[in-house]
XYZ file of C-alpha atoms in Angstrom:
364
model
C 12.704 -37.947 68.493
C 9.639 -37.297 70.632
C 7.613 -36.173 67.627
C 8.461 -39.217 65.518
C 5.578 -41.414 64.459
C 6.163 -45.193 64.401
C 5.824 -44.966 60.604
C 8.828 -42.619 60.478
C 11.194 -45.358 61.631
C 12.946 -47.898 59.432
C 11.769 -51.412 60.337
C 15.139 -52.917 59.356
C 18.281 -50.911 58.678
C 21.989 -51.501 57.999
C 24.624 -49.563 59.913
C 27.714 -50.537 57.970
C 30.064 -48.286 59.924
C 29.102 -49.865 63.251
C 28.723 -53.358 61.749
C 25.177 -53.509 63.104
C 21.770 -54.712 61.986
C 19.378 -52.076 63.342
C 15.750 -52.976 64.096
C 12.764 -51.813 66.119
C 12.245 -54.233 68.996
C 8.652 -55.158 68.164
C 8.173 -57.059 71.425
C 8.164 -53.672 73.232
C 5.534 -51.987 71.027
C 3.282 -50.080 71.408
C 4.389 -49.017 74.892
C 7.986 -48.293 73.980
C 9.823 -47.657 70.718
C 13.219 -49.211 71.322
C 15.813 -49.392 68.560
C 18.276 -52.245 69.023
C 21.581 -52.923 67.284
C 22.505 -56.522 66.559
C 26.149 -57.385 65.959
C 26.593 -61.098 66.654
C 25.067 -64.183 65.049
C 23.480 -65.091 68.398
C 21.851 -61.650 68.704
C 20.485 -61.892 65.157
C 19.193 -65.445 65.689
C 17.524 -64.421 68.951
C 15.923 -61.329 67.381
C 14.303 -63.447 64.655
C 13.254 -66.277 66.988
C 11.931 -63.967 69.713
C 9.985 -61.881 67.143
C 11.887 -58.689 67.841
C 11.930 -58.550 64.060
C 9.000 -60.376 62.421
C 6.892 -60.563 59.287
C 8.132 -62.631 56.342
C 9.548 -59.753 54.215
C 11.188 -57.997 57.188
C 12.759 -61.282 58.311
C 14.164 -61.730 54.793
C 15.673 -58.237 54.767
C 17.075 -58.700 58.287
C 18.601 -62.041 57.292
C 20.225 -60.502 54.203
C 21.770 -57.645 56.186
C 22.689 -60.047 58.981
C 24.527 -62.580 56.836
C 26.345 -59.755 55.040
C 27.577 -58.357 58.377
C 28.659 -61.810 59.556
C 30.417 -62.463 56.239
C 32.148 -59.103 56.498
C 33.758 -60.251 59.764
C 35.106 -63.543 58.342
C 38.904 -63.284 58.375
C 39.637 -65.987 55.770
C 41.512 -64.744 52.702
C 40.906 -67.725 50.389
C 37.497 -68.578 48.944
C 37.101 -72.133 50.307
C 37.731 -71.109 53.912
C 35.511 -68.049 53.515
C 32.651 -70.059 51.986
C 32.906 -72.769 54.652
C 32.458 -70.185 57.441
C 29.743 -68.335 55.465
C 27.791 -71.584 55.077
C 27.926 -72.247 58.835
C 26.626 -68.776 59.670
C 23.927 -68.999 57.001
C 22.633 -72.351 58.264
C 22.609 -71.051 61.835
C 20.480 -67.999 60.966
C 18.219 -70.183 58.813
C 17.351 -72.347 61.831
C 15.682 -69.468 63.717
C 12.195 -69.611 62.099
C 11.311 -72.704 60.015
C 7.919 -71.614 58.607
C 8.793 -68.215 57.106
C 10.063 -69.034 53.626
C 11.496 -65.537 53.120
C 14.181 -66.319 55.679
C 15.654 -69.190 53.676
C 14.866 -67.394 50.383
C 16.967 -64.357 51.336
C 19.796 -66.445 52.770
C 19.855 -68.713 49.694
C 19.930 -65.654 47.455
C 22.905 -64.285 49.403
C 24.638 -67.675 49.218
C 24.133 -67.768 45.449
C 25.916 -64.422 45.221
C 28.869 -66.053 46.988
C 28.948 -69.223 44.860
C 28.512 -67.254 41.630
C 31.539 -65.151 42.606
C 33.961 -67.893 43.623
C 36.614 -66.696 41.160
C 36.607 -63.210 42.704
C 38.701 -62.020 45.681
C 37.026 -62.411 49.080
C 36.922 -58.636 49.642
C 35.037 -58.188 46.380
C 32.571 -60.943 47.360
C 31.871 -59.080 50.605
C 31.145 -55.897 48.619
C 28.800 -57.842 46.350
C 26.971 -59.247 49.384
C 26.402 -55.727 50.695
C 24.999 -54.655 47.330
C 22.710 -57.705 47.198
C 21.371 -57.120 50.719
C 20.529 -53.498 49.903
C 18.858 -54.659 46.667
C 16.684 -57.095 48.658
C 15.432 -54.238 50.831
C 14.804 -51.899 47.878
C 12.938 -54.670 46.066
C 10.792 -55.271 49.153
C 9.622 -51.642 49.090
C 8.777 -51.826 45.364
C 7.060 -55.199 45.789
C 4.874 -53.990 48.658
C 3.753 -50.890 46.778
C 2.883 -52.959 43.695
C 0.958 -55.464 45.820
C -0.897 -52.459 47.208
C -1.871 -51.290 43.738
C -3.200 -54.716 42.751
C -4.984 -55.100 46.083
C -6.609 -51.692 45.743
C -8.221 -52.846 42.487
C -10.204 -55.438 44.480
C -12.026 -52.986 46.756
C -13.887 -49.702 46.512
C -13.958 -46.474 48.550
C -15.677 -46.817 51.922
C -15.295 -50.604 52.102
C -14.847 -52.442 55.379
C -11.633 -54.478 55.464
C -10.682 -57.059 58.075
C -7.074 -58.075 58.664
C -5.417 -60.580 60.988
C -1.991 -60.396 62.636
C 0.420 -57.778 61.278
C 1.304 -57.683 57.605
C 1.959 -53.966 57.818
C 4.952 -51.692 57.566
C 6.355 -53.265 60.729
C 6.459 -56.618 58.910
C 8.208 -55.228 55.824
C 10.495 -52.377 54.757
C 7.555 -50.093 53.884
C 3.784 -50.197 53.198
C 3.368 -53.798 54.300
C 1.662 -56.460 52.192
C -1.916 -56.833 53.465
C -1.933 -53.204 54.623
C -0.443 -51.807 51.403
C -3.901 -51.422 49.743
C -5.101 -49.712 52.946
C -2.233 -47.213 53.004
C -2.514 -46.454 49.289
C -6.288 -46.110 49.686
C -5.773 -43.693 52.577
C -3.465 -41.577 50.386
C -6.190 -41.462 47.719
C -9.164 -40.718 49.964
C -10.782 -44.167 49.963
C -11.617 -43.917 53.690
C -11.659 -47.631 54.419
C -13.054 -48.909 57.726
C -10.521 -51.443 58.997
C -11.116 -54.148 61.598
C -7.902 -55.476 63.140
C -8.057 -58.837 64.881
C -6.242 -58.778 68.220
C -4.329 -61.951 67.172
C -3.767 -64.133 70.196
C -1.479 -65.190 71.739
C 1.180 -62.604 70.772
C -1.298 -59.794 70.006
C 0.371 -58.572 66.818
C -2.962 -57.190 65.622
C -3.475 -55.184 68.806
C 0.115 -54.149 69.489
C 1.304 -53.592 65.931
C -1.432 -53.358 63.275
C -3.827 -51.222 65.301
C -0.870 -49.101 66.425
C 0.543 -48.370 62.987
C -2.855 -47.859 61.305
C -3.986 -45.498 64.049
C -0.680 -43.614 63.792
C -1.313 -43.210 60.053
C -4.809 -41.783 60.489
C -6.618 -44.892 59.221
C -10.117 -45.582 60.615
C -9.278 -48.761 62.540
C -11.329 -50.732 65.071
C -9.650 -53.375 67.219
C -11.578 -56.601 67.828
C -10.823 -59.868 69.605
C -10.243 -62.793 67.260
C -13.551 -64.421 68.242
C -15.464 -61.300 67.142
C -14.569 -61.589 63.440
C -17.672 -63.606 62.529
C -19.895 -61.071 64.277
C -18.595 -58.050 62.348
C -18.930 -60.099 59.156
C -22.515 -61.048 59.999
C -23.261 -57.358 60.668
C -22.282 -56.550 57.088
C -19.336 -54.402 58.140
C -16.695 -56.338 56.200
C -16.431 -56.341 52.401
C -13.046 -58.042 52.074
C -10.367 -59.760 54.138
C -6.720 -58.953 53.463
C -4.003 -60.955 55.228
C -0.344 -61.645 54.635
C 1.337 -65.029 54.810
C 4.628 -66.713 55.584
C 4.535 -69.461 52.965
C 2.363 -70.320 49.963
C 2.267 -73.929 48.736
C 2.113 -74.752 45.024
C -1.612 -75.575 45.232
C -2.454 -72.203 46.841
C -2.676 -73.319 50.479
C -1.172 -70.615 52.672
C 0.456 -70.604 56.112
C -0.202 -67.473 58.128
C -0.480 -66.521 61.780
C -2.653 -68.889 63.809
C -6.320 -67.925 63.496
C -6.203 -67.019 59.807
C -7.886 -70.270 58.825
C -10.796 -69.528 61.207
C -11.184 -66.068 59.664
C -11.257 -67.586 56.169
C -13.869 -70.187 57.160
C -16.140 -67.483 58.620
C -15.611 -65.267 55.570
C -16.519 -68.140 53.259
C -19.769 -68.658 55.184
C -20.686 -64.971 54.839
C -19.563 -64.807 51.168
C -16.749 -62.352 51.839
C -13.636 -62.679 49.634
C -10.332 -63.501 51.318
C -7.196 -62.137 49.667
C -3.709 -63.261 50.602
C -1.047 -60.626 49.946
C 2.175 -62.474 49.192
C 5.392 -61.473 47.424
C 6.436 -64.114 44.893
C 9.396 -64.855 47.208
C 6.824 -66.340 49.609
C 5.486 -68.826 47.026
C 7.207 -72.173 47.499
C 6.642 -74.301 44.417
C 8.671 -77.107 46.040
C 5.951 -77.513 48.679
C 3.014 -79.227 47.008
C 0.302 -78.539 49.608
C -0.150 -76.927 52.993
C 0.086 -80.355 54.635
C 3.830 -80.276 53.915
C 4.459 -76.909 55.590
C 6.333 -77.284 58.863
C 4.418 -75.398 61.560
C 6.533 -73.943 64.341
C 5.291 -74.561 67.882
C 6.151 -71.886 70.406
C 6.592 -71.799 74.200
C 3.565 -72.405 76.444
C 4.320 -69.220 78.406
C 3.030 -67.113 75.511
C -0.466 -68.353 76.349
C -0.332 -68.947 80.087
C 1.443 -65.878 81.410
C 3.192 -63.592 78.935
C 0.717 -60.699 78.949
C -0.604 -61.030 82.495
C 0.522 -59.633 85.844
C -0.246 -63.042 87.278
C -0.333 -66.441 85.598
C -3.755 -66.971 83.996
C -3.711 -70.763 83.615
C -3.289 -73.532 86.164
C 0.215 -74.852 86.745
C 0.780 -78.107 84.932
C -1.931 -77.656 82.277
C -0.964 -78.905 78.822
C -0.619 -76.174 76.186
C -0.710 -76.431 72.386
C 0.758 -73.282 70.817
C 1.285 -73.512 67.038
C 2.478 -70.213 65.582
C 0.662 -70.664 62.254
C -2.218 -72.458 60.625
C -2.831 -73.356 57.001
C -5.720 -71.824 55.081
C -7.073 -74.146 52.403
C -6.803 -72.779 48.859
C -10.550 -73.371 48.363
C -11.222 -70.561 50.867
C -9.032 -68.033 49.051
C -10.437 -65.690 46.379
C -7.044 -64.495 45.227
C -3.351 -64.315 46.076
C -2.084 -60.812 45.407
C 1.547 -60.699 44.246
C 3.751 -58.009 42.743
C 3.189 -59.594 39.307
C -0.575 -59.828 39.439
C -3.401 -61.609 41.227
C -3.334 -65.404 41.204
C -6.677 -67.203 41.215
C -7.728 -70.861 41.149
C -6.389 -73.124 39.817
C -3.433 -71.621 41.668
C -0.646 -73.841 40.365
C -1.480 -72.774 36.820
C -1.864 -69.149 37.896
C 1.512 -69.215 39.675
C 3.192 -70.426 36.487
C 1.834 -67.355 34.694
C 2.950 -65.109 37.569
C 6.489 -66.513 37.491
C 6.589 -66.203 33.687
C 5.790 -62.493 34.082
C 8.499 -62.235 36.706
C 11.084 -63.795 34.382
C 9.992 -61.523 31.552
C 10.394 -58.481 33.802
C 13.860 -59.660 34.844
C 14.834 -59.962 31.191
C 13.752 -56.376 30.539
C 15.746 -55.120 33.531
C 18.881 -56.870 32.277
């Protein structure tokens, strides 16, 4: 165990025998690699809310495994009673993080498996839920690798890449989204120079992105968020790659707070910004970023979480939104597993989803 690299661990895993959702507690990284086993709905809800598991794709996978395990424990023998309890558990898990669309996407997909199987015995429905949850994880790995291939086509060997927050392996099942081009490039000798924003207030860039890239041998330099414009001005950045938690139909994207500032600076210095987003993150029912609900988190994350002593005066007001919305006009492309969407995004998304449907037809 001592010789294991952080990249050797599964971000989200199912232990069916022990009825446990197994995750790395990301709030303890990089100081300690602690694997935790979640068995109750409360434990799963807390893990998602407290960011023990985080990153849109990883949250989706965790939710799929979680709702399967909770469904497995439902004692009801008839469909109506089973579905009623399933629905309660699903809605409870769905309330843990409102901005990350992959949470509701995965849970809705699992619910559809239940409603499509209402004529089947409850035990068979449970088996189908297990199969669907595993499929969601396997798809996540394929999606991330494909996003990496498309993203890699946008840069060249030796480029400087800036990223914000963590859209790496720790945010997905493997490869990450925004880091997938970096990992694939590393495998192929591209030797990128990566700048990782620290990402206040929860420091996902410092604790997670810098940690996993360094562990993988990537040339990574950690910077504070307010240094991004300086490294851009110095000519050290050729492209910005970030992930996101929700994409609106017009191409506005919600990502970790500070992403919008990065995009504004990049626009000023004529550096392209690419959002790496699985199609499951694109919400065509949300017209613009103005309609995306932004979660506000506890004040303690800013005033005292990372300090030995409180660093802000008692009683000061704190505004702590978890995300901001980057305007579609600042985005050069949205990299999905079915191609790169460009402006006008709504039209581009229609083409992307048409390709997705075509691919589904071929698989069938």
